Amino acid sequence: MALAGFDVDIHLKVDLANYDEPEDAKSVVALMEEYALHPFGGGEPLSELCRSSLVPALKEFPGAFSILAYRGEAAVGLVNCFTGFSTFLCKPLINIHDVVVSESARGLGVCTAMMDFLAKEAKRRGCCKLTLEVLQRNYTARAAYLKTGFKPYTLDEEMGQAEFWQRYL
């Protein structure tokens, strides 16, 4: 049984995106475009291929799901998630790949509401933790994540914090 959406207040509704619902699909792409255009998202528009193929690709990708926050009829927040696995805890985990709060809704608790919803959804799915990456100088996002219970990943203080690296193929 899917976790039903819940109203955070009279103006904000957070729920799982339905990739088959045209309004949800349109909202996912629009919010990703807003994020992509921001310097923290790379400062470039999404490619036409990404705009046309993102939602169908997410729908087909095993373990992918998205969360949308609506303020009235307007989508103001998005979290794209992917199920992974913790070998040390031998349980599934959820990696948060994108967190978007529309500029028009910043400071209204959208990120907190989406993260609270996601934590409940992750527990419902039997997950042991949530993971994400954040840029060092994205101070607003870092503060929001700390506020919602995230912290830098460290197994042993003497070994330092984990870093997220990438290699393009």
Tab-separated table of C-alpha atoms in Angstrom:
chain	number	residue	atom	x	y	z
A	1	MET	CA	0.000	0.000	0.000
A	2	ALA	CA	1.458	3.344	-1.007
A	3	LEU	CA	1.959	6.000	1.602
A	4	ALA	CA	-0.833	8.485	1.141
A	5	GLY	CA	0.106	12.110	0.636
A	6	PHE	CA	-0.330	14.443	3.521
A	7	ASP	CA	-1.015	18.123	3.877
A	8	VAL	CA	1.745	19.991	5.697
A	9	ASP	CA	-0.470	23.033	5.966
A	10	ILE	CA	-3.385	24.422	4.042
A	11	HIS	CA	-1.083	25.546	1.228
A	12	LEU	CA	1.420	22.698	0.823
A	13	LYS	CA	0.768	19.110	-0.308
A	14	VAL	CA	3.571	16.563	-0.608
A	15	ASP	CA	3.119	13.210	-2.340
A	16	LEU	CA	4.752	10.652	-4.608
A	17	ALA	CA	4.795	11.752	-8.223
A	18	ASN	CA	2.748	9.691	-10.640
A	19	TYR	CA	4.828	9.560	-13.823
A	20	ASP	CA	1.687	8.607	-15.800
A	21	GLU	CA	-0.129	11.757	-14.652
A	22	PRO	CA	0.534	14.536	-17.215
A	23	GLU	CA	0.560	17.312	-14.600
A	24	ASP	CA	3.071	15.473	-12.413
A	25	ALA	CA	5.255	14.648	-15.427
A	26	LYS	CA	5.174	18.284	-16.555
A	27	SER	CA	6.067	19.418	-13.021
A	28	VAL	CA	9.061	17.068	-12.787
A	29	VAL	CA	10.504	18.445	-16.029
A	30	ALA	CA	9.736	22.093	-15.186
A	31	LEU	CA	11.365	21.877	-11.759
A	32	MET	CA	14.396	20.039	-13.162
A	33	GLU	CA	14.722	22.791	-15.794
A	34	GLU	CA	14.613	25.461	-13.075
A	35	TYR	CA	17.302	23.558	-11.152
A	36	ALA	CA	19.480	23.043	-14.244
A	37	LEU	CA	19.445	26.774	-15.007
A	38	HIS	CA	20.648	27.675	-11.497
A	39	PRO	CA	24.435	27.815	-10.916
A	40	PHE	CA	24.151	24.954	-8.382
A	41	GLY	CA	22.539	22.854	-11.135
A	42	GLY	CA	25.150	23.700	-13.741
A	43	GLY	CA	23.654	26.904	-15.175
A	44	GLU	CA	22.587	25.307	-18.466
A	45	PRO	CA	19.133	24.352	-19.759
A	46	LEU	CA	18.175	20.709	-20.019
A	47	SER	CA	18.741	19.187	-23.432
A	48	GLU	CA	15.695	18.556	-25.595
A	49	LEU	CA	16.399	14.825	-25.217
A	50	CYS	CA	16.289	15.164	-21.424
A	51	ARG	CA	13.109	17.258	-21.477
A	52	SER	CA	11.310	14.712	-23.658
A	53	SER	CA	12.761	11.509	-22.176
A	54	LEU	CA	13.314	12.196	-18.466
A	55	VAL	CA	9.946	11.094	-17.114
A	56	PRO	CA	9.649	7.960	-19.291
A	57	ALA	CA	13.220	7.013	-18.312
A	58	LEU	CA	12.487	7.522	-14.606
A	59	LYS	CA	9.324	5.440	-14.949
A	60	GLU	CA	11.287	2.553	-16.463
A	61	PHE	CA	14.324	2.757	-14.184
A	62	PRO	CA	14.153	0.161	-11.369
A	63	GLY	CA	13.872	1.772	-7.949
A	64	ALA	CA	13.377	5.335	-9.215
A	65	PHE	CA	10.663	7.537	-7.724
A	66	SER	CA	10.008	11.231	-7.237
A	67	ILE	CA	8.302	13.359	-4.641
A	68	LEU	CA	6.483	16.559	-5.532
A	69	ALA	CA	5.390	19.420	-3.290
A	70	TYR	CA	2.487	21.558	-4.443
A	71	ARG	CA	1.467	24.921	-3.083
A	72	GLY	CA	-2.071	25.236	-4.286
A	73	GLU	CA	-1.952	24.140	-7.932
A	74	ALA	CA	1.715	25.074	-8.437
A	75	ALA	CA	4.493	22.496	-8.107
A	76	VAL	CA	7.151	24.120	-5.912
A	77	GLY	CA	9.362	21.208	-4.872
A	78	LEU	CA	10.855	18.014	-6.255
A	79	VAL	CA	13.022	15.212	-4.901
A	80	ASN	CA	14.269	12.508	-7.299
A	81	CYS	CA	15.215	9.289	-5.528
A	82	PHE	CA	16.810	5.954	-6.347
A	83	THR	CA	16.767	2.821	-4.250
A	84	GLY	CA	20.190	1.392	-3.469
A	85	PHE	CA	21.598	-1.069	-0.983
A	86	SER	CA	23.739	-0.794	2.143
A	87	THR	CA	26.124	-3.742	2.280
A	88	PHE	CA	27.116	-2.957	5.871
A	89	LEU	CA	23.511	-2.913	7.101
A	90	CYS	CA	22.220	-5.451	4.555
A	91	LYS	CA	19.153	-3.335	3.827
A	92	PRO	CA	17.924	-1.043	1.068
A	93	LEU	CA	18.665	2.673	1.198
A	94	ILE	CA	17.433	5.654	-0.765
A	95	ASN	CA	19.832	7.961	-2.544
A	96	ILE	CA	18.461	11.426	-3.122
A	97	HIS	CA	19.778	12.576	-6.472
A	98	ASP	CA	18.010	15.932	-6.932
A	99	VAL	CA	16.360	18.308	-4.493
A	100	VAL	CA	14.618	21.295	-6.032
A	101	VAL	CA	12.698	24.039	-4.269
A	102	SER	CA	11.361	26.652	-6.649
A	103	GLU	CA	12.728	30.115	-6.011
A	104	SER	CA	9.157	31.313	-5.405
A	105	ALA	CA	8.767	28.941	-2.439
A	106	ARG	CA	12.111	29.154	-0.668
A	107	GLY	CA	11.912	29.712	3.078
A	108	LEU	CA	8.434	28.172	3.335
A	109	GLY	CA	9.498	24.777	4.684
A	110	VAL	CA	9.168	22.928	1.370
A	111	CYS	CA	12.462	21.044	1.730
A	112	THR	CA	11.647	20.046	5.303
A	113	ALA	CA	8.195	18.809	4.290
A	114	MET	CA	9.607	16.761	1.401
A	115	MET	CA	12.369	15.249	3.563
A	116	ASP	CA	9.891	14.341	6.305
A	117	PHE	CA	7.637	12.702	3.716
A	118	LEU	CA	10.625	10.865	2.214
A	119	ALA	CA	11.760	9.577	5.618
A	120	LYS	CA	8.305	8.067	6.200
A	121	GLU	CA	8.302	6.561	2.705
A	122	ALA	CA	11.795	5.114	3.228
A	123	LYS	CA	10.742	3.496	6.511
A	124	ARG	CA	7.664	2.079	4.777
A	125	ARG	CA	9.993	0.537	2.173
A	126	GLY	CA	12.223	-0.989	4.865
A	127	CYS	CA	15.192	1.282	4.153
A	128	CYS	CA	17.973	1.863	6.642
A	129	LYS	CA	19.057	5.353	5.579
A	130	LEU	CA	18.857	8.240	3.134
A	131	THR	CA	21.930	9.523	1.309
A	132	LEU	CA	22.570	12.635	-0.744
A	133	GLU	CA	25.332	14.826	-2.101
A	134	VAL	CA	25.613	18.582	-1.666
A	135	LEU	CA	28.042	21.160	-2.998
A	136	GLN	CA	30.388	22.650	-0.394
A	137	ARG	CA	29.273	26.212	-1.067
A	138	ASN	CA	25.543	25.530	-1.261
A	139	TYR	CA	25.110	26.866	2.259
A	140	THR	CA	21.318	27.104	2.071
A	141	ALA	CA	20.932	23.452	1.081
A	142	ARG	CA	23.502	22.336	3.654
A	143	ALA	CA	21.572	24.149	6.392
A	144	ALA	CA	18.288	22.621	5.237
A	145	TYR	CA	19.773	19.126	5.210
A	146	LEU	CA	21.313	19.553	8.666
A	147	LYS	CA	17.941	20.792	9.931
A	148	THR	CA	16.254	17.631	8.634
A	149	GLY	CA	18.745	15.238	10.256
A	150	PHE	CA	21.448	14.764	7.627
A	151	LYS	CA	25.128	15.080	8.458
A	152	PRO	CA	28.422	14.483	6.649
A	153	TYR	CA	29.268	10.800	6.303
A	154	THR	CA	32.088	9.690	8.588
A	155	LEU	CA	32.862	6.172	9.795
A	156	ASP	CA	35.911	7.135	11.840
A	157	GLU	CA	36.862	10.757	12.592
A	158	GLU	CA	40.553	9.934	12.126
A	159	MET	CA	39.836	8.771	8.555
A	160	GLY	CA	37.912	11.946	7.645
A	161	GLN	CA	34.636	12.565	5.859
A	162	ALA	CA	33.580	10.636	2.786
A	163	GLU	CA	33.717	12.511	-0.518
A	164	PHE	CA	31.504	12.046	-3.541
A	165	TRP	CA	33.539	11.515	-6.726
A	166	GLN	CA	32.528	10.861	-10.312
A	167	ARG	CA	33.953	9.531	-13.577
A	168	TYR	CA	32.131	10.267	-16.812
A	169	LEU	CA	31.919	7.448	-19.314
